[in-house]
Coordinates of C-alpha atoms in Angstrom, one line a residue:
M1 CA -12.4 -31.6 -16.0
K2 CA -11.8 -28.3 -14.3
F3 CA -10.0 -28.5 -10.9
S4 CA -10.5 -26.5 -7.8
S5 CA -8.0 -23.9 -6.5
I6 CA -6.6 -26.4 -4.0
H7 CA -3.1 -27.5 -4.8
E8 CA -2.7 -30.3 -2.2
F9 CA -5.0 -32.0 0.3
A10 CA -5.1 -35.1 2.5
V11 CA -8.2 -37.3 3.2
L12 CA -8.3 -39.2 6.4
D13 CA -11.0 -41.8 6.7
F14 CA -12.0 -43.1 10.1
S15 CA -14.2 -46.0 11.2
P16 CA -14.4 -48.4 14.2
S17 CA -12.3 -50.9 12.3
G18 CA -9.4 -48.7 11.4
I19 CA -8.1 -45.5 9.8
R20 CA -6.7 -44.9 6.3
G21 CA -5.6 -41.9 4.5
C22 CA -4.5 -40.5 1.1
W23 CA -2.3 -37.5 0.3
F24 CA -3.0 -35.8 -3.1
K25 CA -0.9 -33.1 -4.8
R26 CA -1.5 -31.3 -8.1
K27 CA 1.1 -32.0 -10.8
S28 CA 0.8 -30.6 -14.4
G29 CA -2.9 -29.8 -13.9
R30 CA -3.8 -33.3 -12.5
F31 CA -3.9 -34.5 -9.0
S32 CA -1.5 -37.3 -8.2
L33 CA -1.6 -39.7 -5.2
K34 CA 1.7 -38.9 -3.3
S35 CA 1.2 -41.5 -0.5
H36 CA -1.4 -43.7 1.2
A37 CA -1.6 -45.7 4.4
S38 CA -4.0 -47.8 6.5
L39 CA -3.7 -48.6 10.2
A40 CA -5.7 -50.4 12.8
V41 CA -7.1 -48.3 15.7
H42 CA -6.3 -49.2 19.3
A43 CA -9.1 -48.4 21.6
G44 CA -6.8 -47.4 24.4
N45 CA -5.0 -44.7 22.5
P46 CA -6.6 -43.8 19.2
A47 CA -4.9 -40.3 19.1
E48 CA -1.5 -41.9 18.8
D49 CA -2.7 -44.0 15.8
W50 CA -3.9 -40.8 14.1
K51 CA -0.4 -39.2 14.7
K52 CA 1.3 -42.2 13.2
L53 CA -1.0 -42.1 10.2
R54 CA -0.1 -38.5 9.6
R55 CA 3.6 -39.3 9.9
E56 CA 3.3 -42.1 7.4
L57 CA 1.5 -40.0 4.8
G58 CA 4.1 -37.2 5.2
F59 CA 2.0 -34.1 4.4
G60 CA 3.0 -30.8 6.0
S61 CA 1.1 -28.1 7.9
D62 CA 0.1 -26.3 4.7
C63 CA -1.8 -29.3 3.4
I64 CA -5.7 -29.0 3.6
I65 CA -7.1 -31.9 5.7
F66 CA -10.4 -33.6 5.1
L67 CA -11.8 -36.0 7.7
T68 CA -14.5 -38.4 6.6
G69 CA -16.4 -41.0 8.4
N70 CA -19.6 -41.7 10.3
I71 CA -19.9 -39.2 13.2
G72 CA -22.3 -41.3 15.3
D73 CA -24.2 -44.6 15.2
D74 CA -27.5 -42.7 15.3
S75 CA -26.8 -40.5 12.3
V76 CA -28.8 -40.8 9.1
F77 CA -27.9 -40.2 5.4
Y78 CA -30.6 -39.8 2.7
R79 CA -31.3 -38.1 -0.6
T80 CA -34.2 -35.8 -1.1
V81 CA -35.5 -33.3 -3.6
T82 CA -35.8 -29.6 -3.1
P83 CA -36.1 -26.5 -5.4
D84 CA -32.8 -25.0 -6.4
L85 CA -32.3 -22.5 -3.6
P86 CA -29.4 -20.5 -2.2
P87 CA -27.5 -22.4 0.5
K88 CA -29.1 -20.7 3.6
A89 CA -32.6 -21.1 2.2
M90 CA -31.9 -24.7 1.2
K91 CA -30.7 -25.5 4.7
D92 CA -33.8 -24.0 6.2
A93 CA -36.0 -26.1 3.9
L94 CA -34.0 -29.3 4.7
S95 CA -34.3 -28.7 8.4
F96 CA -38.0 -28.1 8.1
E97 CA -38.5 -31.5 6.4
L98 CA -36.0 -33.4 8.6
P99 CA -38.7 -34.9 11.0
G100 CA -40.2 -36.7 8.0
Q101 CA -36.8 -38.3 7.1
L102 CA -35.8 -39.5 10.5
P103 CA -37.0 -42.8 12.0
R104 CA -37.2 -41.2 15.4
E105 CA -38.2 -38.0 17.0
V106 CA -36.0 -35.0 16.2
T107 CA -34.1 -33.6 19.1
D108 CA -31.0 -31.4 18.4
E109 CA -29.8 -32.9 15.1
E110 CA -27.6 -30.9 12.8
I111 CA -27.2 -31.5 9.1
Q112 CA -24.7 -31.4 6.3
F113 CA -25.9 -31.3 2.7
I114 CA -24.5 -31.2 -0.9
P115 CA -26.5 -30.9 -4.1
A116 CA -26.2 -34.1 -6.1
G117 CA -27.4 -32.5 -9.3
R118 CA -30.6 -31.4 -11.1
L119 CA -33.3 -33.9 -11.9
P120 CA -33.7 -34.8 -15.6
D121 CA -36.7 -32.4 -16.0
G122 CA -34.6 -29.6 -14.6
S123 CA -37.4 -28.5 -12.2
E124 CA -35.8 -29.5 -8.9
C125 CA -32.5 -30.4 -7.4
A126 CA -31.5 -33.7 -5.7
V127 CA -29.7 -33.1 -2.4
N128 CA -27.6 -35.5 -0.3
V129 CA -28.3 -34.9 3.4
Y130 CA -26.5 -36.2 6.5
A131 CA -28.1 -35.7 9.9
F132 CA -26.2 -36.3 13.1
K133 CA -26.3 -35.4 16.8
P134 CA -23.8 -32.8 18.2
S135 CA -22.6 -35.4 20.8
G136 CA -21.0 -37.4 18.0
L137 CA -19.3 -34.3 16.7
D138 CA -17.9 -33.6 20.2
K139 CA -16.2 -37.0 20.2
V140 CA -14.5 -36.4 16.8
T141 CA -13.4 -32.9 17.8
A142 CA -11.9 -34.3 21.0
L143 CA -9.9 -36.8 18.9
I144 CA -8.8 -34.0 16.6
S145 CA -7.5 -31.9 19.5
Q146 CA -5.5 -34.8 20.8
S147 CA -3.9 -35.8 17.5
L148 CA -4.2 -33.6 14.4
K149 CA -4.8 -30.4 16.4
K150 CA -6.6 -28.9 13.4
A151 CA -8.6 -30.1 10.4
D152 CA -10.2 -28.1 7.6
Y153 CA -13.3 -30.2 6.9
L154 CA -15.3 -33.0 8.4
L155 CA -18.0 -34.7 6.3
Y156 CA -19.7 -37.9 5.5
P157 CA -18.2 -39.7 2.5
L158 CA -21.5 -40.4 0.7
L159 CA -22.3 -36.7 0.6
S160 CA -20.2 -36.3 -2.5
L161 CA -22.3 -38.8 -4.5
K162 CA -23.9 -37.5 -7.8
L163 CA -27.1 -38.5 -9.5
D164 CA -25.4 -40.5 -12.2
D165 CA -22.9 -42.3 -9.9
P166 CA -22.9 -46.1 -9.8
P167 CA -23.9 -48.0 -6.6
C168 CA -21.6 -47.3 -3.7
F169 CA -20.8 -49.7 -0.8
L170 CA -18.7 -48.7 2.1
P171 CA -18.6 -51.7 4.5
E172 CA -16.5 -49.8 7.1
I173 CA -19.4 -47.3 7.5
E174 CA -22.6 -49.3 6.6
P175 CA -21.7 -53.0 6.6
D176 CA -25.3 -54.1 5.9
F177 CA -26.4 -51.7 3.2
F178 CA -25.1 -50.0 0.0
F179 CA -26.4 -46.8 -1.6
A180 CA -27.7 -46.7 -5.2
D181 CA -30.3 -44.6 -7.1
G182 CA -30.9 -42.3 -4.2
Q183 CA -31.8 -45.1 -1.7
W184 CA -30.3 -47.7 0.6
H185 CA -30.3 -51.3 -0.5
D186 CA -29.6 -54.5 1.3
R187 CA -26.1 -55.8 1.0
S188 CA -27.4 -59.2 -0.3
S189 CA -27.9 -57.6 -3.7
W190 CA -24.4 -56.2 -3.9
D191 CA -21.9 -57.6 -6.4
D192 CA -18.2 -56.7 -6.3
S193 CA -18.3 -56.1 -10.0
M194 CA -20.1 -52.9 -9.1
Y195 CA -16.7 -51.5 -8.0
E196 CA -15.4 -51.5 -11.6
P197 CA -17.1 -48.2 -12.7
W198 CA -15.5 -46.6 -9.7
E199 CA -12.1 -48.1 -10.6
K200 CA -12.3 -46.7 -14.1
Q201 CA -13.6 -43.2 -13.0
F202 CA -10.9 -42.6 -10.4
R203 CA -8.0 -43.8 -12.5
E204 CA -9.1 -41.4 -15.2
L205 CA -9.5 -38.6 -12.7
F206 CA -6.4 -39.1 -10.6
E207 CA -2.9 -40.4 -11.2
L208 CA -2.9 -43.6 -9.0
P209 CA -0.5 -46.5 -8.4
E210 CA -1.2 -49.9 -9.9
P211 CA -4.3 -51.8 -8.6
L212 CA -2.2 -54.3 -6.6
N213 CA -0.5 -51.5 -4.7
F214 CA -3.6 -49.4 -4.3
P215 CA -7.0 -51.3 -4.2
I216 CA -9.6 -48.7 -4.9
R217 CA -12.3 -50.5 -3.0
D218 CA -10.3 -50.2 0.2
Y219 CA -9.9 -46.4 -0.2
L220 CA -13.3 -45.6 -1.8
G221 CA -14.3 -43.3 1.0
C222 CA -11.1 -41.3 0.6
L223 CA -11.5 -41.1 -3.2
L224 CA -15.1 -39.9 -3.0
I225 CA -14.0 -37.0 -0.8
A226 CA -10.9 -36.4 -3.0
R227 CA -13.2 -36.1 -6.1
L228 CA -15.2 -33.5 -4.3
A229 CA -12.1 -31.5 -3.2
A230 CA -10.7 -31.6 -6.7
S231 CA -13.9 -30.4 -8.4
A232 CA -14.2 -26.8 -9.7
D233 CA -17.4 -26.1 -7.8
F234 CA -16.1 -27.2 -4.4
S235 CA -15.8 -23.6 -3.2
V236 CA -19.6 -23.0 -3.7
L237 CA -20.5 -26.2 -1.8
Q238 CA -18.7 -25.3 1.5
A239 CA -21.8 -23.5 3.0
G240 CA -23.5 -26.9 3.4
I241 CA -20.6 -28.9 4.9
R242 CA -19.0 -26.5 7.4
I243 CA -19.7 -28.1 10.8
L244 CA -16.3 -28.0 12.6
P245 CA -16.1 -25.2 15.1
R246 CA -13.6 -22.4 14.2
K247 CA -11.1 -23.4 17.0
F248 CA -10.6 -26.8 15.4
R249 CA -10.0 -25.4 11.9
P250 CA -6.6 -24.0 10.8
G251 CA -6.6 -20.2 10.6
R252 CA -5.2 -20.2 7.1
L253 CA -7.4 -17.4 5.8
R254 CA -6.8 -15.5 9.1
N255 CA -3.1 -16.0 8.9
Q256 CA -3.1 -15.0 5.2
L257 CA -5.1 -11.9 6.1
K258 CA -2.6 -11.1 8.9
I259 CA 0.3 -11.7 6.6
M260 CA -1.4 -9.5 4.0
A261 CA -2.0 -6.8 6.5
V262 CA 1.6 -6.9 7.6
L263 CA 2.7 -6.8 3.9
L264 CA 0.3 -3.9 3.2
G265 CA 1.6 -2.1 6.3
L266 CA 5.2 -2.6 5.1
L267 CA 4.3 -1.5 1.6
A268 CA 2.5 1.6 3.0
F269 CA 5.5 2.3 5.2
G270 CA 7.8 1.9 2.3
L271 CA 5.7 4.2 0.2
I272 CA 5.5 6.7 3.0
W273 CA 9.2 6.4 3.6
E274 CA 9.9 6.9 -0.1
H275 CA 7.4 9.7 -0.5
G276 CA 8.4 11.3 2.8
G277 CA 12.1 11.0 1.8
S278 CA 11.2 12.5 -1.6
L279 CA 9.4 15.4 0.2
I280 CA 12.3 15.9 2.6
R281 CA 14.8 15.9 -0.3
S282 CA 12.5 18.3 -2.3
S283 CA 12.2 20.5 0.8
Q284 CA 16.0 20.5 1.4
E285 CA 16.6 21.2 -2.3
Q286 CA 14.0 24.0 -2.2
S287 CA 15.7 25.5 0.9
R288 CA 19.1 25.2 -0.8
L289 CA 17.8 26.8 -4.0
A290 CA 16.1 29.6 -1.9
A291 CA 19.4 30.2 0.0
E292 CA 21.3 30.2 -3.3
K293 CA 18.8 32.6 -4.8
A294 CA 19.1 35.0 -1.9
H295 CA 22.9 34.7 -2.1
L296 CA 22.8 35.4 -5.8
E297 CA 20.5 38.4 -5.3
T298 CA 22.9 39.8 -2.7
Q299 CA 25.8 39.3 -5.1
I300 CA 23.8 41.0 -7.9
R301 CA 23.0 44.0 -5.6
K302 CA 26.7 44.3 -4.6
L303 CA 27.8 44.0 -8.3
R304 CA 25.2 46.7 -9.3
N305 CA 26.4 49.0 -6.5
K306 CA 30.0 48.4 -7.6
L307 CA 29.0 49.0 -11.2
K308 CA 27.3 52.3 -10.3
A309 CA 30.3 53.3 -8.2
G310 CA 32.5 52.4 -11.1
E311 CA 30.4 54.3 -13.6
K312 CA 30.4 57.3 -11.2
E313 CA 34.2 57.1 -10.8
Q314 CA 34.6 56.7 -14.6
K315 CA 32.5 59.8 -15.1
E316 CA 34.5 61.7 -12.6
L317 CA 37.8 60.6 -14.2
T318 CA 36.4 61.4 -17.6
R319 CA 35.5 64.9 -16.3
V320 CA 38.9 65.3 -14.8
L321 CA 40.6 64.1 -18.0
N322 CA 38.5 66.5 -20.1
Q323 CA 39.4 69.5 -17.9
K324 CA 42.0 72.0 -19.1
P325 CA 45.3 72.2 -17.3
G326 CA 44.2 75.2 -15.4
D327 CA 45.7 78.7 -14.6
N328 CA 49.4 78.9 -13.7
N329 CA 48.8 82.2 -11.8
L330 CA 46.0 80.7 -9.6
V331 CA 47.7 81.3 -6.3
E332 CA 48.6 84.9 -7.2
R333 CA 45.1 85.7 -8.3
I334 CA 43.6 84.3 -5.1
A335 CA 46.1 86.4 -3.2
D336 CA 45.0 89.5 -5.2
L337 CA 41.4 88.7 -4.4
S338 CA 42.1 88.3 -0.7
R339 CA 44.0 91.6 -0.5
L340 CA 41.1 93.5 -2.1
F341 CA 38.5 92.3 0.5
P342 CA 38.3 94.4 3.6
S343 CA 38.5 92.9 7.0
N344 CA 34.8 92.9 7.6
V345 CA 34.2 90.6 4.6
M346 CA 34.5 86.8 5.2
V347 CA 34.6 84.3 2.3
Q348 CA 32.4 81.3 3.2
S349 CA 33.0 79.4 0.0
L350 CA 34.9 79.6 -3.2
R351 CA 34.7 77.6 -6.4
W352 CA 37.2 78.1 -9.2
S353 CA 36.5 76.8 -12.7
D354 CA 37.7 77.4 -16.2
S355 CA 34.9 79.9 -16.9
S356 CA 34.1 81.5 -13.6
V357 CA 34.8 82.1 -9.9
D358 CA 31.8 81.6 -7.6
L359 CA 32.1 83.1 -4.1
T360 CA 29.8 83.2 -1.1
L361 CA 30.6 86.2 1.1
R362 CA 29.4 87.3 4.5
S363 CA 29.7 90.9 5.7
E364 CA 28.4 93.4 8.3
A365 CA 29.6 96.5 6.4
E366 CA 26.9 99.1 5.7
N367 CA 28.2 100.3 2.4
L368 CA 30.0 97.6 0.5
N369 CA 30.5 98.4 -3.2
L370 CA 31.9 95.2 -4.5
P371 CA 32.1 96.2 -8.2
Q372 CA 34.1 99.2 -7.3
L373 CA 36.1 97.1 -4.8
L374 CA 37.0 94.5 -7.4
K375 CA 37.7 97.0 -10.2
P376 CA 41.5 96.7 -9.8
L377 CA 41.3 93.1 -11.0
T378 CA 41.4 93.7 -14.7
Y379 CA 41.2 90.0 -15.6
W380 CA 37.9 89.5 -13.9
K381 CA 34.5 91.2 -14.0
V382 CA 31.4 90.8 -12.0
A383 CA 28.9 88.6 -13.9
Q384 CA 26.3 88.2 -11.0
L385 CA 25.8 89.8 -7.7
Q386 CA 23.1 89.0 -5.1
E387 CA 22.7 90.3 -1.6
R388 CA 20.3 89.0 1.1
R389 CA 19.4 90.1 4.6
R390 CA 17.5 88.0 7.1
N391 CA 15.2 89.6 9.7
N392 CA 16.7 93.1 9.2
D393 CA 20.0 91.8 10.4
V394 CA 23.1 93.9 9.5
T395 CA 24.8 90.8 8.3
R396 CA 24.5 90.2 4.6
N397 CA 25.0 87.1 2.6
I398 CA 26.5 87.9 -0.8
T399 CA 26.7 85.6 -3.8
L400 CA 29.3 86.8 -6.3
K401 CA 30.2 85.4 -9.7
L402 CA 33.3 86.6 -11.5
V403 CA 34.1 85.8 -15.1
P404 CA 37.3 86.5 -17.1
A405 CA 37.3 90.1 -18.3
G406 CA 39.8 89.7 -21.0
G407 CA 42.2 92.2 -19.4
D408 CA 46.0 91.9 -18.9
E409 CA 47.2 89.6 -16.2
P410 CA 49.2 91.2 -13.4

């Protein structure tokens, strides 16, 4: 048998004569009865008896709680046949035919229903229906708020019956009748041997204590609901059995959604933190690399400038090294040159090299015959002579180039 997704649950059965309960927990793929208890109910303070039953069973706040019993004396349970419809459409169909099933006029009755199985010909579906008045539900919810505070499900125990189940007698709910083959029968035809199929079925389905310690007939209502809770198709049956208002049901799904939302928020924050930190680190690294690149570019420019300056200095040094030692009579020759120029001739620039002497002269003399003037210098001769006047000015700019003449030195 496949089990539901529930891992533990408690079934609390209430009746005018007393209350009893069972706590089941899954172990190695099979549900085991962890504890069971039965108590009498005191009319003066029934809520305290419910609290005591919960303490004796010992289940915690995470345990799913099923309440089962008869909601009101004027409630009705029956089995009918309908087409195999979705839950909402099936509820509408059952509500439509409800007046024909009740022995009285319909007022404001509500219903619970669970499919009992397909008929042998497969054309229609047998459905267990429980009709009750909201006033009875108000009494149960008041008791829940005073004792258990919250409960997950409230349903009539015979709703879980299947088409092929043996006869079922729950004297604490219907002391005068038992249910068999889809109908109510008078208790006079009941035989206690009819409990034996239930004994065999539940001991195969659950891990239960010995019969002396756990008489199944006393806990048959709890076991019927336990079989429903442990079935694999329980989740698809909930649409027909949800009658408790939301404020009386634990907010397990809501709490789980809140926890999930918090976890998702923390996960998103962690991802943003990690991604943001990565972006910040990447930005910082990029800024550092950009600054380092700029620094390297500056260093490269400086090195290039130094290299160019070094190359220029090297060229100049090479030029100096390649020059000849020069003329020992340089000063005397310059003196000879200065003595030959008249007072109205001014030397603006002079450049002396191995092969020539370049002079730039300025003079206001009208007749200045430089070749004749420089003729006494036998070791030089005039190689180039240019004169310029600007705006008919008497001042002349003279460019003179002298080269060695090959004559004797003075």
